[in-house]
Coordinates of C-alpha atoms and ligand atoms in Angstrom, one line a residue:
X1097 CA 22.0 -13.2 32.8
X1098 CA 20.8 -12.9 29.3
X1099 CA 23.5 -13.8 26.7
X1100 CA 23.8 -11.3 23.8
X1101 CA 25.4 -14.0 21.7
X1102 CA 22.7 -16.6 21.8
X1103 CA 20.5 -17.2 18.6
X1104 CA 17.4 -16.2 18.8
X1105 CA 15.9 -19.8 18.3
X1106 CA 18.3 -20.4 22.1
X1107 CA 17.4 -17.7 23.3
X1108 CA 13.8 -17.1 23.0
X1109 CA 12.0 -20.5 21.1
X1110 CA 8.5 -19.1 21.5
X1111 CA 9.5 -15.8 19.6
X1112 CA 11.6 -18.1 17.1
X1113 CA 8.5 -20.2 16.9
X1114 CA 6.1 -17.9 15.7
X1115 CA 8.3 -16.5 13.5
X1116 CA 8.5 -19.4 12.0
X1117 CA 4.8 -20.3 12.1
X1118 CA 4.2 -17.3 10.0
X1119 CA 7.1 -18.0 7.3
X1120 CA 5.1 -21.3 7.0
X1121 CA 2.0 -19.4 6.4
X1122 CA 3.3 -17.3 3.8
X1123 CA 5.3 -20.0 1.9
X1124 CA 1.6 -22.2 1.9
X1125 CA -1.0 -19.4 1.2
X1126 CA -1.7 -17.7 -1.7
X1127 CA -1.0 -14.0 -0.7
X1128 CA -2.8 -11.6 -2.6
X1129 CA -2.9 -8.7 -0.3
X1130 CA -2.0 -5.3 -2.7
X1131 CA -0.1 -3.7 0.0
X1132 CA 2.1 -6.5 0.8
X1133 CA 5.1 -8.2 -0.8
X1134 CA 7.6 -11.0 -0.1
X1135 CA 10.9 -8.5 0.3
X1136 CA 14.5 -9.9 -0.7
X1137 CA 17.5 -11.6 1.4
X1138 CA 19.6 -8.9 1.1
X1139 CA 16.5 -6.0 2.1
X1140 CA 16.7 -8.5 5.4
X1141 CA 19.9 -8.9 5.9
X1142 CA 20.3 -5.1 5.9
X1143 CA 16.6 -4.7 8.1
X1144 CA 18.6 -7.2 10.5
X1145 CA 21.9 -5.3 11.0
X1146 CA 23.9 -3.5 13.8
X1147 CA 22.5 -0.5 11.9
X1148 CA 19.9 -0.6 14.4
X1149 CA 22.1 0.2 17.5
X1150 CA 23.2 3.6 16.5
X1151 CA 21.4 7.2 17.1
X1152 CA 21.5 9.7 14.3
X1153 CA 19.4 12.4 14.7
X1154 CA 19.7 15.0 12.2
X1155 CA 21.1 15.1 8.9
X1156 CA 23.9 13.7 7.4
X1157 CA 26.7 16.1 8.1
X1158 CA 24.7 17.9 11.0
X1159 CA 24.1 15.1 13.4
X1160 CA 22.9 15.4 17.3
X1161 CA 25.2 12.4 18.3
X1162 CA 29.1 11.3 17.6
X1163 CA 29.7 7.6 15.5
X1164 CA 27.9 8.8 12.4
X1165 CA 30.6 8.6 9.5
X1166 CA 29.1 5.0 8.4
X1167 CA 25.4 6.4 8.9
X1168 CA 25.9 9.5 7.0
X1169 CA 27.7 7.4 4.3
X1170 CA 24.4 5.4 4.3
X1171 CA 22.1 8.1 4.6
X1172 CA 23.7 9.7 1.3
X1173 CA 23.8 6.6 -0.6
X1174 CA 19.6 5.8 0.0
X1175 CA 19.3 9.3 -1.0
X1176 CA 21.4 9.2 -4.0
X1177 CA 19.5 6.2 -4.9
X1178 CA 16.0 7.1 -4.3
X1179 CA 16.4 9.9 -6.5
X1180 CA 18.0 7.5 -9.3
X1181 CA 15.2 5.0 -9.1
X1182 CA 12.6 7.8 -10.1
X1183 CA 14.9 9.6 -12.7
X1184 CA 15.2 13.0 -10.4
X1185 CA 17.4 15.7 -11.0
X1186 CA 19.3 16.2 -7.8
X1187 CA 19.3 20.0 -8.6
X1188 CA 15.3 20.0 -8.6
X1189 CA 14.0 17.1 -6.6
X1190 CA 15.3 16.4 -3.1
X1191 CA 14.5 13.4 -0.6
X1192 CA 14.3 12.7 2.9
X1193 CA 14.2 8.5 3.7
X1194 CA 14.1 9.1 7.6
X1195 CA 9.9 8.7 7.7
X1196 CA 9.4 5.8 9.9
X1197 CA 6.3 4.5 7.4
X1198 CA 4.1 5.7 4.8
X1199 CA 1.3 7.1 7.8
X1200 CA 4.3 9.2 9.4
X1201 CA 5.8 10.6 6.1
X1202 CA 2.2 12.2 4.9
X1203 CA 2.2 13.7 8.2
X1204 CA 5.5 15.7 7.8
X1205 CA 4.5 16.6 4.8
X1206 CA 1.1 18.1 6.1
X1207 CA 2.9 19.5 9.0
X1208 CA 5.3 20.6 6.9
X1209 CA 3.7 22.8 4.9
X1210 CA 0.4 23.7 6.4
X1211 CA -1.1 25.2 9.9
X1212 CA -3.1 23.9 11.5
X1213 CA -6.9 24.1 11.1
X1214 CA -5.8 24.6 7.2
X1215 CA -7.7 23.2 4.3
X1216 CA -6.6 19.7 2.7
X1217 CA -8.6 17.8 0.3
X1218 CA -8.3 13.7 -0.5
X1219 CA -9.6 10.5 -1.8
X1220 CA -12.3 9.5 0.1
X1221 CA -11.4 6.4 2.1
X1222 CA -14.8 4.8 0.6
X1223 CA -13.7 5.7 -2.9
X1224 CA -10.2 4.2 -2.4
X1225 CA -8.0 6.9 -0.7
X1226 CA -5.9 5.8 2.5
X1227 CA -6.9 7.1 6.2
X1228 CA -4.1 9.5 6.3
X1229 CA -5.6 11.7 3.3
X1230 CA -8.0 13.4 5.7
X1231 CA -10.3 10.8 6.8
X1232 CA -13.0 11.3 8.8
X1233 CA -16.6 10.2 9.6
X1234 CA -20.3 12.3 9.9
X1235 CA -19.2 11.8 13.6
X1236 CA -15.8 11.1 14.0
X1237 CA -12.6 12.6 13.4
X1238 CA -10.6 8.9 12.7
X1239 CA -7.3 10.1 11.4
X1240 CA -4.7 12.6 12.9
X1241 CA -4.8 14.0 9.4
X1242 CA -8.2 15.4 9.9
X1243 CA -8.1 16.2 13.8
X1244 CA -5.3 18.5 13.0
X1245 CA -6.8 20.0 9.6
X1246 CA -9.8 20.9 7.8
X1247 CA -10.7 17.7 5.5
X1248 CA -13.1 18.0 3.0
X1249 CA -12.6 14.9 0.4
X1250 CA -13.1 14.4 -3.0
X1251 CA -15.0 11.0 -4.3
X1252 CA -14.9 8.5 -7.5
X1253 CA -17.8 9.0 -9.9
X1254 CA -21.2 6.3 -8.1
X1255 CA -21.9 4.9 -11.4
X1256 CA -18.1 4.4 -13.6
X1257 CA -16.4 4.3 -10.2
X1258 CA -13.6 6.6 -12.2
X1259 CA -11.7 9.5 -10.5
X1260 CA -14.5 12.2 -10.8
X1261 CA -12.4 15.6 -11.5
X1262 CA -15.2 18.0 -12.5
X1263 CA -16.8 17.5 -9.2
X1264 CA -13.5 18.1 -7.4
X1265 CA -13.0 21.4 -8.8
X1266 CA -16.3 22.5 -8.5
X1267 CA -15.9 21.7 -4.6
X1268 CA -12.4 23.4 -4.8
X1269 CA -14.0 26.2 -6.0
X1270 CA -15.7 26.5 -2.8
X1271 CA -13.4 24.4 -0.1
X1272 CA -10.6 26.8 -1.5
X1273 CA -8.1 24.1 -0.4
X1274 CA -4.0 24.9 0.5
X1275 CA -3.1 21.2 -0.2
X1276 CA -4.2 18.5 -2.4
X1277 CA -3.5 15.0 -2.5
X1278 CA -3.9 12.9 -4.9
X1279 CA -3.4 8.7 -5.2
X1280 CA -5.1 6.2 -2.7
X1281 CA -5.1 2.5 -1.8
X1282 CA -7.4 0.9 -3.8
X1283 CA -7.8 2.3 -7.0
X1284 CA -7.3 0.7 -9.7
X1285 CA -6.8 3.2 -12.3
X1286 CA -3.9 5.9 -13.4
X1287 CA -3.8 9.6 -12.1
X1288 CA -4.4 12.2 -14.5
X1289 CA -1.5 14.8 -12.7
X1290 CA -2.1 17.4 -14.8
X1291 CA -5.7 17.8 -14.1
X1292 CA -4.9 17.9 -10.2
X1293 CA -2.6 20.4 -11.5
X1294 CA -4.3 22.8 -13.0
X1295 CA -7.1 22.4 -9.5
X1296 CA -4.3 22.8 -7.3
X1297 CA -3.3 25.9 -9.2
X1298 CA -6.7 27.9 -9.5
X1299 CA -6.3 27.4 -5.1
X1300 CA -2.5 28.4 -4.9
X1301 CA -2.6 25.1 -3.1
X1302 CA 0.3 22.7 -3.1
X1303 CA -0.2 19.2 -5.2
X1304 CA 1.3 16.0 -3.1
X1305 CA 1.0 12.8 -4.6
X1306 CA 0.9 9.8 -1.9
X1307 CA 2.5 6.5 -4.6
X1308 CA 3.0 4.3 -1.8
X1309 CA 1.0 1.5 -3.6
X1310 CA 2.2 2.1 -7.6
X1311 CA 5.8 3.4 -6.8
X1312 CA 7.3 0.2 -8.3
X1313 CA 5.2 0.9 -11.6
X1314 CA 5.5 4.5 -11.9
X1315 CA 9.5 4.1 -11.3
X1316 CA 9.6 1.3 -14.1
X1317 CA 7.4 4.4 -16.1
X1318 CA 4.4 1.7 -17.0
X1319 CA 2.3 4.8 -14.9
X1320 CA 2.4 8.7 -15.3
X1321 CA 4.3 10.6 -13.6
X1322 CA 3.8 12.1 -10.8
X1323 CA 7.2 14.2 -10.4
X1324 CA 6.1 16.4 -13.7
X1325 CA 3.3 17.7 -12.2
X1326 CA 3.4 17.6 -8.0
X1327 CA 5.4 19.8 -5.3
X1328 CA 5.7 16.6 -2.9
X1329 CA 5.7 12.9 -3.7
X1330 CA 5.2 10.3 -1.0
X1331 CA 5.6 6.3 -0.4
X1332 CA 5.8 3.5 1.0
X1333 CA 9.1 1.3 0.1
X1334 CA 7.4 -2.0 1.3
X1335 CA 4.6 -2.9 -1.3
X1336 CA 5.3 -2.3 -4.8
X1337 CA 8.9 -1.6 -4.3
X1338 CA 9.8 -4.8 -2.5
X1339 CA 11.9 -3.1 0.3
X1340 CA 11.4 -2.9 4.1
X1341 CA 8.5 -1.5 5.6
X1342 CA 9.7 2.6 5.7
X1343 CA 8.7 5.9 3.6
X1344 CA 9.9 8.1 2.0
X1345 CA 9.1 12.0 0.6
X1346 CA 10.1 13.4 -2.0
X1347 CA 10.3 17.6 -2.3
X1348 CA 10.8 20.1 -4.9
X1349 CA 14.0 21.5 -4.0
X1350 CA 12.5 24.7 -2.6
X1351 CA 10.7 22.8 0.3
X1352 CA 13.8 21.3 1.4
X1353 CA 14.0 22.9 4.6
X1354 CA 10.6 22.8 5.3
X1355 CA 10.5 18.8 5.0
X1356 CA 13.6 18.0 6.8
X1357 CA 12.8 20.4 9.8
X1358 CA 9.1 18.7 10.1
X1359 CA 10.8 14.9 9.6
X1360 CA 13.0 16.1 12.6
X1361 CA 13.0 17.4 15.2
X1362 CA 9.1 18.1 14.4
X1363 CA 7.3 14.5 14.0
X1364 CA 10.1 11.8 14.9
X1365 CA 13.4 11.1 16.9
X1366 CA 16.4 9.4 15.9
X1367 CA 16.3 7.2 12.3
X1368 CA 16.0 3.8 12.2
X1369 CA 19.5 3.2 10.3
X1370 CA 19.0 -0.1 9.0
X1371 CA 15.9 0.7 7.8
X1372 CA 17.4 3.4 5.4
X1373 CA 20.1 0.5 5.0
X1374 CA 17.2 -1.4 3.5
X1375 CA 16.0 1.4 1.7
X1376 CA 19.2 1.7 -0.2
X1377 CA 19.5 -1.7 -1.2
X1378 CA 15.9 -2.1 -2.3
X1379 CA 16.2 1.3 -4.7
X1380 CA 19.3 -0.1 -6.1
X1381 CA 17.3 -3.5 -7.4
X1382 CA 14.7 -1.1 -9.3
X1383 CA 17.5 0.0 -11.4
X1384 CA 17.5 -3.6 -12.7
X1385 CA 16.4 -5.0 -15.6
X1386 CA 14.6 -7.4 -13.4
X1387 CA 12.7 -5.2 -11.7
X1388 CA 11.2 -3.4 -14.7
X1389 CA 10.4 -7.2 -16.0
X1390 CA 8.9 -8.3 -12.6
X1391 CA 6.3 -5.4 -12.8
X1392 CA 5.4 -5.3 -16.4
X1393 CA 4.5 -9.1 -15.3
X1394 CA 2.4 -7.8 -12.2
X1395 CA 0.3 -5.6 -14.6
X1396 CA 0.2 -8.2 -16.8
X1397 CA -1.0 -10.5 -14.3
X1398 CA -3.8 -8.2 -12.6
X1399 CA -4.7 -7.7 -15.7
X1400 CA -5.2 -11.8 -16.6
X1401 CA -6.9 -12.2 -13.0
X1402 CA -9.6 -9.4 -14.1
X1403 CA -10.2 -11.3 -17.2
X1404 CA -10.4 -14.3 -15.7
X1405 CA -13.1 -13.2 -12.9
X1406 CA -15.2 -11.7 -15.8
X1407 CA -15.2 -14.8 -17.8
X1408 CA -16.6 -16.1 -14.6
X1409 CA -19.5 -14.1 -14.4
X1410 CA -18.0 -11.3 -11.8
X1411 CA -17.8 -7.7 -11.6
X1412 CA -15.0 -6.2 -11.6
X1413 CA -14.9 -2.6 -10.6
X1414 CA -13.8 -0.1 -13.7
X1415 CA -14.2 -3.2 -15.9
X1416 CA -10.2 -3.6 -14.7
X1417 CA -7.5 -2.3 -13.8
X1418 CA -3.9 0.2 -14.7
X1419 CA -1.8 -1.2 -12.0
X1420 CA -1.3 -3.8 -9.8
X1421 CA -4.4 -3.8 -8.0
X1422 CA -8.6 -4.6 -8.2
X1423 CA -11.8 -4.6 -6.8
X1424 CA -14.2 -7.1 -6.9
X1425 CA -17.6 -6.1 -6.4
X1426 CA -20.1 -9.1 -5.0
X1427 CA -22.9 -7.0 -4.3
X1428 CA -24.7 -8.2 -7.6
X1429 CA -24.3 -11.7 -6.2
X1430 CA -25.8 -10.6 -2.9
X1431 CA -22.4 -11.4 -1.2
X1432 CA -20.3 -8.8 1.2
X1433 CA -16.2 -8.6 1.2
X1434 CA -16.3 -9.9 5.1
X1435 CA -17.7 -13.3 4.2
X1436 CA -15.4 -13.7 0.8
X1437 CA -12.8 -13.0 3.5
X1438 CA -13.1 -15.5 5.5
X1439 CA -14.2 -18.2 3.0
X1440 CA -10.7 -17.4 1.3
X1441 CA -8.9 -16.9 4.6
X1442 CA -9.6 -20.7 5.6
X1443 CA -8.9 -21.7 2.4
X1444 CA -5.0 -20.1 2.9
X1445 CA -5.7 -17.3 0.4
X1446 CA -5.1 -13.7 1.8
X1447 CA -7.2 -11.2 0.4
X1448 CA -9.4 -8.1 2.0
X1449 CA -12.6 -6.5 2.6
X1450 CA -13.3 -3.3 0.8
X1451 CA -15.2 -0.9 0.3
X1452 CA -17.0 0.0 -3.2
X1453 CA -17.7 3.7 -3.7
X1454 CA -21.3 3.6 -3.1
X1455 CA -21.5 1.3 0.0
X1456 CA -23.3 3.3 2.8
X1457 CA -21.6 0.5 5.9
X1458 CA -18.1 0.6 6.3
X1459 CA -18.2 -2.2 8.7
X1460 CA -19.6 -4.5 5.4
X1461 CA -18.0 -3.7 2.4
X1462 CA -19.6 -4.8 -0.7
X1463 CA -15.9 -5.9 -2.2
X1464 CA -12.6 -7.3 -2.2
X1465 CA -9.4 -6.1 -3.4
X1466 CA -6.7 -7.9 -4.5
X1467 CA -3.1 -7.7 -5.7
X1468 CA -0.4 -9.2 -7.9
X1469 CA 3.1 -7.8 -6.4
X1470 CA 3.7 -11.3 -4.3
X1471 CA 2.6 -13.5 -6.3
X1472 CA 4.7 -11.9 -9.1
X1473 CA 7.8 -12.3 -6.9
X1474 CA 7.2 -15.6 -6.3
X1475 CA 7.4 -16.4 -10.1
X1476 CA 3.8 -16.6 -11.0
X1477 CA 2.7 -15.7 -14.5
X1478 CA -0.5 -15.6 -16.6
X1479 CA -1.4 -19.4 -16.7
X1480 CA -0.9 -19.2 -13.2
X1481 CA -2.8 -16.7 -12.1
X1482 CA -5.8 -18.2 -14.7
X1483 CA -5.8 -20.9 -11.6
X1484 CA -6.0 -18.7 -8.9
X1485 CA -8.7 -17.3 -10.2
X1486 CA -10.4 -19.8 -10.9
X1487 CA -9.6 -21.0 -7.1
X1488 CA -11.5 -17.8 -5.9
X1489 CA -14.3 -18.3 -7.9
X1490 CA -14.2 -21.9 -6.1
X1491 CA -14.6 -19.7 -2.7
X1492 CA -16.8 -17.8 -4.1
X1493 CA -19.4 -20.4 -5.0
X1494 CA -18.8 -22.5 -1.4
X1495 CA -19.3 -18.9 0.2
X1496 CA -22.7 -18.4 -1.8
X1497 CA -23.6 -21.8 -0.6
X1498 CA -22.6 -21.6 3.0
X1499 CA -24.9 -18.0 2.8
X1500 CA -28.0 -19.8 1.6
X1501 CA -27.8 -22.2 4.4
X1502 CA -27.2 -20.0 7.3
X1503 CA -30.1 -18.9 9.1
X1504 CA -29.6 -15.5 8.5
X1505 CA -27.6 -13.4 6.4
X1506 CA -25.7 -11.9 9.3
X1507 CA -21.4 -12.7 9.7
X1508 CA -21.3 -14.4 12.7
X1509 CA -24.2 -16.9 11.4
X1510 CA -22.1 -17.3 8.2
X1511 CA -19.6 -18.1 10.1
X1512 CA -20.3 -20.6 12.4
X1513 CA -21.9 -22.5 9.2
X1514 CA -18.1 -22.8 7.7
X1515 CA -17.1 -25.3 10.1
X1516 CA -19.9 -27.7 8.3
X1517 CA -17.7 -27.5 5.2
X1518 CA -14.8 -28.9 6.1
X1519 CA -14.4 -31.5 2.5
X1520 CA -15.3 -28.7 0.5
X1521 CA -12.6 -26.2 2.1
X1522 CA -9.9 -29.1 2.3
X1523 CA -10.3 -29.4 -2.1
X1524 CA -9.9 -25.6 -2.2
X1525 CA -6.7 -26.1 0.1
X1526 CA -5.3 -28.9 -1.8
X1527 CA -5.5 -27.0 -4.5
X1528 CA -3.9 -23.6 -3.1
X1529 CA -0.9 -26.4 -1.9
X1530 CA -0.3 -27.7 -5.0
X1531 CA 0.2 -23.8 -6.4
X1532 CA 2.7 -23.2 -3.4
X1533 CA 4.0 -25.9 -2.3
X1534 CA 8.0 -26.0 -4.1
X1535 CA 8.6 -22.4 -4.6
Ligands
PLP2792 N1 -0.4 5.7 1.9 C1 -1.1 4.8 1.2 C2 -1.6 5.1 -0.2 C3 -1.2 3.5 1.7 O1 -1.9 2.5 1.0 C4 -0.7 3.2 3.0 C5 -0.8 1.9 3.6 O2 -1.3 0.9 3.1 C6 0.0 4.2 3.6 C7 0.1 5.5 3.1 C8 0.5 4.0 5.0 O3 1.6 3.3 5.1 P1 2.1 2.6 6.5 O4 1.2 1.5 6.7 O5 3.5 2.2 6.1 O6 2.1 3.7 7.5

C-alpha cells in the first residue's frame, strides 16, 4: 500500500531523480530563456502546500463546496495584492487570479467578452505576438483563439522592425475589429497605449493588453502603463514577476461579471489554491524595494548584452531593446536560430529560435531571443553579462565553423557535424562553469 507519509525521494527515486537532474541543469547552465525565471523558496513552499487538496469553485464568499474559510481568506489576500503591485484603485480596477496560465486567461477574456465568429486583431506571431493573440496560418487555424474568432493580425514595420501603427489602423479601418490586443512575446520595445487607444476607439472595440512578459517592469513603472489606457490587462506571474507558473486578468470594474462568469463556470473548474497561494506571495515581493532594484538591473543588463553583441559585429533587432528581452538576427551572417540553438544548447546555455519579422519559414527562424530575468536573480550584473556575451559570440563563431564544414547547409547535417567538436564545446563549457558554478 502506498504510504502518504513517505518522502518523495522513498517513495518514488526515479521522479526524485529527475527532479533533481534538472535542478542540476539549471544551477550549471546559463539560462537565458525570456519567459523563464528562477522563482523564490517561499513562491515554492506555498506551490508545494496542502492548498492543493481543497476544491473551491466559485468566488470567495459564493463557493460550490464547504472548507473554504482559509481559501477565501487566500483568494482575497492575492487579490488585494495583485491590485497593490500595479497601483489599482480597487473602486476602478478588479482582478480575478483563478486563470490556470497565461494561454487560459486570454481565453476568458475573449470568451468573455466576444461571440464567437467576432473580430479580434493581434501581434503577428512572426512579428513577436504570442499564439493565443489570434494565430493562425495561410492554411491552418493553430490556435483556439483563431478557430473560435475572426483573426486578422497586425505586423512590425519589415525594415525598423518597430510596432507599425499607421498600417494597423488603416486595416482597422476595414477589419472593423471588437477587440484589440496589444503586447507579444518577443518584442523588444515599449507599447504606445494611447495609440491602440485611440484605434480601439474609432471600432468601439475593447483594448486588452496581454503583459505576461514585462509585468515585472511595468509594475516597477520602468514601462508605460498599460492600466491608463486598456479595458483588460493580462499576465503571466511566472516570468518577469518571479512567481509560480499561473495568470492572472485584470478588468475595468464594469466587466467584472463578465470575467468571473467566463473564468468559471465557462473555461475552468475548481482553482488550483496553492497556486493563488503563490500568487500572493510573489505580488507581495514586488512591493519591495528589491524588486524594483532587481529589474532596473535586468534592463540594465539587456541592455549591456545588446551592446556587447554589437561591439561584436552582430545585429541586433531595433538596434536594442526597452525591456528585458532581444533578438538577434544572424541572417547577415548566413546563420538560422535552430543551429545557434543547438551550438548553445550543448554548450549549457539556454536560449531560443525565433522568428525575425520578415522570415518567410517558421520552421527556420532567422533569430534568437534572449532574456535577462534569471540571470538577474541569480545576481548577475553588467561585467557579467559582458562575459556572457562574449561566450555567445564564442558559439556563434564554432557554429559558423561547424556550418562551413557540413556538407550541406541543412540541420540535421549541422548537426551530426557537432559531435566533431567536442575540445571546442568543452572551452565554451568550462567557461559557462566557471560563471555558474558557486551561486
Ligand atoms: N502571453 C504571452 C505574451 C506569453 O509570452 C505567453 C507565454 O510565453 C503566454 C501568454 C502564455 O502563457 P502560458 O504559457 O502560461 O499559458
Amino acid at each position: 500500500m502506498c504510504n502518504l507519509k513517505q518522502s518523495l525521494e522513498q517513495l518514488d527515486p526515479q521522479i526524485y531523480d529527475l527532479i533533481q537532474d534538472e535542478k542540476k541543469r539549471q544551477q550549471m547552465s546559463l539560462e537565458l530563456i525570456a519567459s523563464e525565471n528562477y522563482t523564490s523558496r517561499s513562491v515554492m513552499e506555498a506551490m508545494g502546500s496542502i492548498l492543493t487538496n481543497k476544491y473551491s469553485e466559485g468566488l470567495p464568499g459564493k463557493r460550490y463546496y464547504g472548507g473554504n474559510q482559509c481559501i477565501d481568506k487566500i483568494e482575497n489576500l492575492c487579490i488585494q495584492r495583485c491590485l497593490e503591485a500595479f497601483n489599482l484603485d480597487p473602486n476602478e480596477w478588479g482582478c480575478n487570479v483563478q486563470p490556470y496560465s497565461g494561454s487560459t486567461a486570454n481565453f476568458a477574456v475573449l470568451t468573455a467578452l466576444l461571440k464567437p465568429n467576432d473580430r479580434l486583431m493581434g501581434l503577428d506571431l512572426p512579428s513577436g505576438g504570442h499564439l493565443t493573440h489570434g494565430y493562425q496560418t495561410s492554411n491552418t487555424k493553430i490556435s483556439s483563439t483563431s478557430i473560435y474568432f475572426q483573426s486578422m493580425p497586425y505586423q512590425v514595420d519589415m525594415v525598423t522592425n518597430l510596432m507599425d501603427y499607421d498600417t494597423l489602423e488603416k486595416n482597422a479601418k476595414l477589419f472593423r475589429p471588437n477587440l484589440i490586443i496589444c503586447g507579444g512575446s518577443a518584442y523588444p520595445r515599449d507599447w504606445d497605449y494611447s495609440r491602440f487607444r485611440q484605434i480601439a476607439n474609432q471600432h468601439g472595440a475593447y483594448l486588452m493588453m496581454d503583459m505576461a512578459h514585462i509585468a515585472g517592469l511595468v509594475s516597477v513603472g520602468v514601462l508605460n502603463n498599460p492600466f491608463e489606457h486598456c479595458d483588460i490587462v493580462t499576465t503571466t506571474t511566472h516570468k518577469t514577476i518571479r512567481g509560480p507558473r499561473s495568470g492572472v486578468i485584470f478588468f475595468k470594474k464594469h466587466l467584472e461579471n463578465k470575467i468571473n462568469f467566463s473564468v468559471f463556470p465557462s473555461c475552468q473548474g475548481g482553482p488550483h489554491n496553492h497556486q493563488i497561494a503563490a500568487v500572493a506571495v510573489a505580488m507581495k515581493q514586488l512591493k519591495t524595494p528589491e524588486f524594483k532594484e532587481y529589474i532596473i538591473q535586468v534592463v540594465s543588463n539587456a541592455k549591456t548584452l545588446c551592446k556587447r553583441l554589437t561591439e561584436l559585429g552582430h545585429t541586433i533587432v531595433t538596434g536594442g531593446t526597452d525591456n528585458h528581452s532581444l533578438l538577434w538576427n544572424l541572417k547577415p551572417h548566413g546563420l538560422t536560430g535552430s543551429k545557434m540553438e543547438k551550438i548553445t544548447d550543448v554548450c549549457n546555455i539556454s536560449i531560443n529560435k525565433n522568428t525575425i519579422a520578415s522570415d518567410v519559414s517558421a520552421m527556420s527562424p532567422s533569430g534568437v531571443r534572449l532574456g535577462t530575468s534569471s540571470l538577474t536573480t541569480r545576481g548577475f550584473d553588467n561585467d557579467d553579462i559582458i562575459k556572457v556575451a562574449d561566450i555567445l559570440d564564442d558559439c556563434f563563431h564554432l557554429a559558423m565553423k561547424i556550418q562551413s564544414n557540413s556538407s550541406s547547409k541543412k540541420l540535421v547535417d549541422f548537426e551530426r557535424k557537432i559531435d566533431e567538436y567536442t575540445d571546442e564545446i568543452l572551452l565554451i563549457k568550462n567557461k559557462v562553469s566557471h560563471m555558474t558554478t558557486g551561486l
